[in-house]
């Protein structure tokens, strides 16, 4: 289905109607490591300051994130603006606590995903750290560092 929906989403995000989707979806452009082709994908994101986080859904099935390493040059089309940025891959083996924290932001933004995971909140309103750490073990995150303004 991605081959049908991705072009439609790209078209909307690059049009004056981008406000319909751009609070949750951005366009990420990178160069394929083996093919050398420029590839643009719509991806769901969360943002904290100048850092943008993308979590490839079903990372064992999707391969695009294998093109991201430390400080990989990417282009990001975010809320109607184009940015030359740098992306790095966060893995559970090396960044488990960071991924758990990013998952907390993701689940706060996408409440339905938290409900699907049956997450519980602490008395302070945050998701339980042990739940986030458990889920983080199977999550890959692409961290995008936007340029300074």
PDB file of C-alpha atoms in Angstrom:
ATOM      1  CA  UNK A   1       0.000   0.000   0.000  1.00  0.00           C
ATOM      2  CA  UNK A   2       2.940   2.359   0.545  1.00  0.00           C
ATOM      3  CA  UNK A   3       3.473   2.642  -3.211  1.00  0.00           C
ATOM      4  CA  UNK A   4      -0.070   4.043  -3.449  1.00  0.00           C
ATOM      5  CA  UNK A   5      -0.200   6.238  -0.340  1.00  0.00           C
ATOM      6  CA  UNK A   6       3.349   7.639  -0.242  1.00  0.00           C
ATOM      7  CA  UNK A   7       3.008   9.663  -3.493  1.00  0.00           C
ATOM      8  CA  UNK A   8      -0.341  11.067  -2.314  1.00  0.00           C
ATOM      9  CA  UNK A   9       1.084  12.062   1.077  1.00  0.00           C
ATOM     10  CA  UNK A  10       4.176  13.609  -0.604  1.00  0.00           C
ATOM     11  CA  UNK A  11       1.910  15.629  -2.874  1.00  0.00           C
ATOM     12  CA  UNK A  12      -0.177  16.931   0.045  1.00  0.00           C
ATOM     13  CA  UNK A  13       2.872  17.777   2.181  1.00  0.00           C
ATOM     14  CA  UNK A  14       4.429  19.780  -0.661  1.00  0.00           C
ATOM     15  CA  UNK A  15       1.213  21.645  -1.428  1.00  0.00           C
ATOM     16  CA  UNK A  16      -0.499  24.597   0.287  1.00  0.00           C
ATOM     17  CA  UNK A  17      -2.581  21.918   2.075  1.00  0.00           C
ATOM     18  CA  UNK A  18       0.448  20.647   4.025  1.00  0.00           C
ATOM     19  CA  UNK A  19      -1.098  21.833   7.304  1.00  0.00           C
ATOM     20  CA  UNK A  20      -3.501  18.883   7.144  1.00  0.00           C
ATOM     21  CA  UNK A  21      -0.649  16.462   7.867  1.00  0.00           C
ATOM     22  CA  UNK A  22       2.573  18.205   8.760  1.00  0.00           C
ATOM     23  CA  UNK A  23       2.136  18.182  12.539  1.00  0.00           C
ATOM     24  CA  UNK A  24       2.745  14.427  12.458  1.00  0.00           C
ATOM     25  CA  UNK A  25       4.370  13.624   9.083  1.00  0.00           C
ATOM     26  CA  UNK A  26       7.447  15.011   7.344  1.00  0.00           C
ATOM     27  CA  UNK A  27       9.305  14.135   4.162  1.00  0.00           C
ATOM     28  CA  UNK A  28      12.723  12.571   4.641  1.00  0.00           C
ATOM     29  CA  UNK A  29      15.097  12.428   1.678  1.00  0.00           C
ATOM     30  CA  UNK A  30      18.299  10.389   1.690  1.00  0.00           C
ATOM     31  CA  UNK A  31      20.596   8.708  -0.815  1.00  0.00           C
ATOM     32  CA  UNK A  32      20.419   4.926  -0.989  1.00  0.00           C
ATOM     33  CA  UNK A  33      23.728   3.444   0.080  1.00  0.00           C
ATOM     34  CA  UNK A  34      23.801   0.667  -2.529  1.00  0.00           C
ATOM     35  CA  UNK A  35      21.639   2.141  -5.305  1.00  0.00           C
ATOM     36  CA  UNK A  36      22.874   5.740  -5.107  1.00  0.00           C
ATOM     37  CA  UNK A  37      19.276   6.803  -5.767  1.00  0.00           C
ATOM     38  CA  UNK A  38      17.666   9.723  -3.988  1.00  0.00           C
ATOM     39  CA  UNK A  39      14.676   8.461  -2.032  1.00  0.00           C
ATOM     40  CA  UNK A  40      11.952  10.530  -0.365  1.00  0.00           C
ATOM     41  CA  UNK A  41       9.638   8.994   2.233  1.00  0.00           C
ATOM     42  CA  UNK A  42       6.813  10.422   4.316  1.00  0.00           C
ATOM     43  CA  UNK A  43       7.504   9.469   7.936  1.00  0.00           C
ATOM     44  CA  UNK A  44       5.819  10.060  11.273  1.00  0.00           C
ATOM     45  CA  UNK A  45       7.873  12.122  13.715  1.00  0.00           C
ATOM     46  CA  UNK A  46       8.160  13.774  17.098  1.00  0.00           C
ATOM     47  CA  UNK A  47      10.248  16.869  17.677  1.00  0.00           C
ATOM     48  CA  UNK A  48      12.111  18.289  20.635  1.00  0.00           C
ATOM     49  CA  UNK A  49      13.800  21.571  19.832  1.00  0.00           C
ATOM     50  CA  UNK A  50      16.177  21.130  16.887  1.00  0.00           C
ATOM     51  CA  UNK A  51      16.023  17.330  17.148  1.00  0.00           C
ATOM     52  CA  UNK A  52      13.466  15.317  15.210  1.00  0.00           C
ATOM     53  CA  UNK A  53      12.877  11.646  15.899  1.00  0.00           C
ATOM     54  CA  UNK A  54      11.519   9.090  13.452  1.00  0.00           C
ATOM     55  CA  UNK A  55      10.679   5.519  14.417  1.00  0.00           C
ATOM     56  CA  UNK A  56      10.483   3.154  11.468  1.00  0.00           C
ATOM     57  CA  UNK A  57       7.410   0.999  11.992  1.00  0.00           C
ATOM     58  CA  UNK A  58       8.142  -2.748  11.826  1.00  0.00           C
ATOM     59  CA  UNK A  59      11.921  -2.160  11.593  1.00  0.00           C
ATOM     60  CA  UNK A  60      12.616  -5.824  10.800  1.00  0.00           C
ATOM     61  CA  UNK A  61      10.452  -5.515   7.681  1.00  0.00           C
ATOM     62  CA  UNK A  62      11.523  -2.059   6.526  1.00  0.00           C
ATOM     63  CA  UNK A  63      14.984  -1.516   5.141  1.00  0.00           C
ATOM     64  CA  UNK A  64      15.214   2.234   4.477  1.00  0.00           C
ATOM     65  CA  UNK A  65      16.746   2.998   7.857  1.00  0.00           C
ATOM     66  CA  UNK A  66      19.777   0.826   7.000  1.00  0.00           C
ATOM     67  CA  UNK A  67      20.925   3.797   4.905  1.00  0.00           C
ATOM     68  CA  UNK A  68      21.284   5.954   8.017  1.00  0.00           C
ATOM     69  CA  UNK A  69      24.532   5.896   9.975  1.00  0.00           C
ATOM     70  CA  UNK A  70      26.313   8.493  12.101  1.00  0.00           C
ATOM     71  CA  UNK A  71      25.762  12.008  10.686  1.00  0.00           C
ATOM     72  CA  UNK A  72      24.215  10.885   7.390  1.00  0.00           C
ATOM     73  CA  UNK A  73      23.262  13.912   5.265  1.00  0.00           C
ATOM     74  CA  UNK A  74      19.502  14.088   4.734  1.00  0.00           C
ATOM     75  CA  UNK A  75      16.959  16.584   3.547  1.00  0.00           C
ATOM     76  CA  UNK A  76      13.872  17.186   5.682  1.00  0.00           C
ATOM     77  CA  UNK A  77      10.720  18.890   4.462  1.00  0.00           C
ATOM     78  CA  UNK A  78       9.053  19.880   7.725  1.00  0.00           C
ATOM     79  CA  UNK A  79       5.963  22.107   8.078  1.00  0.00           C
ATOM     80  CA  UNK A  80       6.504  23.704   4.677  1.00  0.00           C
ATOM     81  CA  UNK A  81      10.249  24.306   5.184  1.00  0.00           C
ATOM     82  CA  UNK A  82      13.192  22.519   3.602  1.00  0.00           C
ATOM     83  CA  UNK A  83      16.219  21.707   5.810  1.00  0.00           C
ATOM     84  CA  UNK A  84      19.605  20.188   5.031  1.00  0.00           C
ATOM     85  CA  UNK A  85      20.146  18.106   8.143  1.00  0.00           C
ATOM     86  CA  UNK A  86      22.148  15.279   9.642  1.00  0.00           C
ATOM     87  CA  UNK A  87      20.666  11.931  10.705  1.00  0.00           C
ATOM     88  CA  UNK A  88      22.006   9.242  13.009  1.00  0.00           C
ATOM     89  CA  UNK A  89      20.687   5.824  13.945  1.00  0.00           C
ATOM     90  CA  UNK A  90      19.836   5.007  17.564  1.00  0.00           C
ATOM     91  CA  UNK A  91      19.716   1.294  18.369  1.00  0.00           C
ATOM     92  CA  UNK A  92      18.576  -0.530  21.514  1.00  0.00           C
ATOM     93  CA  UNK A  93      22.051  -2.021  21.896  1.00  0.00           C
ATOM     94  CA  UNK A  94      23.668   1.424  22.170  1.00  0.00           C
ATOM     95  CA  UNK A  95      20.886   3.862  23.099  1.00  0.00           C
ATOM     96  CA  UNK A  96      18.208   2.021  25.092  1.00  0.00           C
ATOM     97  CA  UNK A  97      17.544   4.806  27.635  1.00  0.00           C
ATOM     98  CA  UNK A  98      17.417   7.477  24.914  1.00  0.00           C
ATOM     99  CA  UNK A  99      14.975   5.377  22.891  1.00  0.00           C
ATOM    100  CA  UNK A 100      12.778   4.822  25.969  1.00  0.00           C
ATOM    101  CA  UNK A 101      12.639   8.593  26.527  1.00  0.00           C
ATOM    102  CA  UNK A 102      11.810   9.232  22.865  1.00  0.00           C
ATOM    103  CA  UNK A 103       9.078   6.588  23.065  1.00  0.00           C
ATOM    104  CA  UNK A 104       7.536   8.588  25.921  1.00  0.00           C
ATOM    105  CA  UNK A 105       7.356  11.651  23.636  1.00  0.00           C
ATOM    106  CA  UNK A 106       5.988   9.529  20.798  1.00  0.00           C
ATOM    107  CA  UNK A 107       3.256   7.981  22.952  1.00  0.00           C
ATOM    108  CA  UNK A 108       2.314  11.400  24.365  1.00  0.00           C
ATOM    109  CA  UNK A 109       1.818  12.677  20.820  1.00  0.00           C
ATOM    110  CA  UNK A 110       0.195   9.515  19.444  1.00  0.00           C
ATOM    111  CA  UNK A 111      -2.118   8.379  22.234  1.00  0.00           C
ATOM    112  CA  UNK A 112      -3.675   5.594  20.180  1.00  0.00           C
ATOM    113  CA  UNK A 113      -0.279   3.905  19.874  1.00  0.00           C
ATOM    114  CA  UNK A 114       0.049   3.992  23.671  1.00  0.00           C
ATOM    115  CA  UNK A 115      -3.396   2.425  24.042  1.00  0.00           C
ATOM    116  CA  UNK A 116      -2.457  -0.322  21.595  1.00  0.00           C
ATOM    117  CA  UNK A 117       0.591  -1.095  23.749  1.00  0.00           C
ATOM    118  CA  UNK A 118      -1.615  -1.049  26.887  1.00  0.00           C
ATOM    119  CA  UNK A 119       0.746   1.393  28.576  1.00  0.00           C
ATOM    120  CA  UNK A 120       0.123   2.552  32.115  1.00  0.00           C
ATOM    121  CA  UNK A 121       0.923   5.982  33.505  1.00  0.00           C
ATOM    122  CA  UNK A 122       2.587   6.791  36.817  1.00  0.00           C
ATOM    123  CA  UNK A 123       0.933   9.068  39.359  1.00  0.00           C
ATOM    124  CA  UNK A 124       2.895  11.973  37.783  1.00  0.00           C
ATOM    125  CA  UNK A 125       1.193  11.313  34.419  1.00  0.00           C
ATOM    126  CA  UNK A 126       4.261   9.912  32.653  1.00  0.00           C
ATOM    127  CA  UNK A 127       4.380   6.440  31.168  1.00  0.00           C
ATOM    128  CA  UNK A 128       6.049   3.840  33.352  1.00  0.00           C
ATOM    129  CA  UNK A 129       9.787   3.665  32.668  1.00  0.00           C
ATOM    130  CA  UNK A 130       9.834  -0.136  32.781  1.00  0.00           C
ATOM    131  CA  UNK A 131       7.128  -0.292  30.081  1.00  0.00           C
ATOM    132  CA  UNK A 132       9.031   2.132  27.865  1.00  0.00           C
ATOM    133  CA  UNK A 133      12.315   0.252  28.390  1.00  0.00           C
ATOM    134  CA  UNK A 134      10.617  -3.041  27.497  1.00  0.00           C
ATOM    135  CA  UNK A 135       9.221  -1.626  24.261  1.00  0.00           C
ATOM    136  CA  UNK A 136      12.474   0.216  23.466  1.00  0.00           C
ATOM    137  CA  UNK A 137      14.280  -3.129  23.099  1.00  0.00           C
ATOM    138  CA  UNK A 138      12.532  -3.638  19.745  1.00  0.00           C
ATOM    139  CA  UNK A 139      12.646  -0.062  18.435  1.00  0.00           C
ATOM    140  CA  UNK A 140      14.997   1.706  16.047  1.00  0.00           C
ATOM    141  CA  UNK A 141      15.084   5.522  16.049  1.00  0.00           C
ATOM    142  CA  UNK A 142      16.452   7.877  13.435  1.00  0.00           C
ATOM    143  CA  UNK A 143      17.543  11.119  15.115  1.00  0.00           C
ATOM    144  CA  UNK A 144      17.630  14.095  12.789  1.00  0.00           C
ATOM    145  CA  UNK A 145      19.608  17.141  13.865  1.00  0.00           C
ATOM    146  CA  UNK A 146      18.170  20.239  12.212  1.00  0.00           C
ATOM    147  CA  UNK A 147      20.554  23.128  11.524  1.00  0.00           C
ATOM    148  CA  UNK A 148      20.639  26.004  14.014  1.00  0.00           C
ATOM    149  CA  UNK A 149      18.244  28.823  13.164  1.00  0.00           C
TER     150      UNK A 149
END
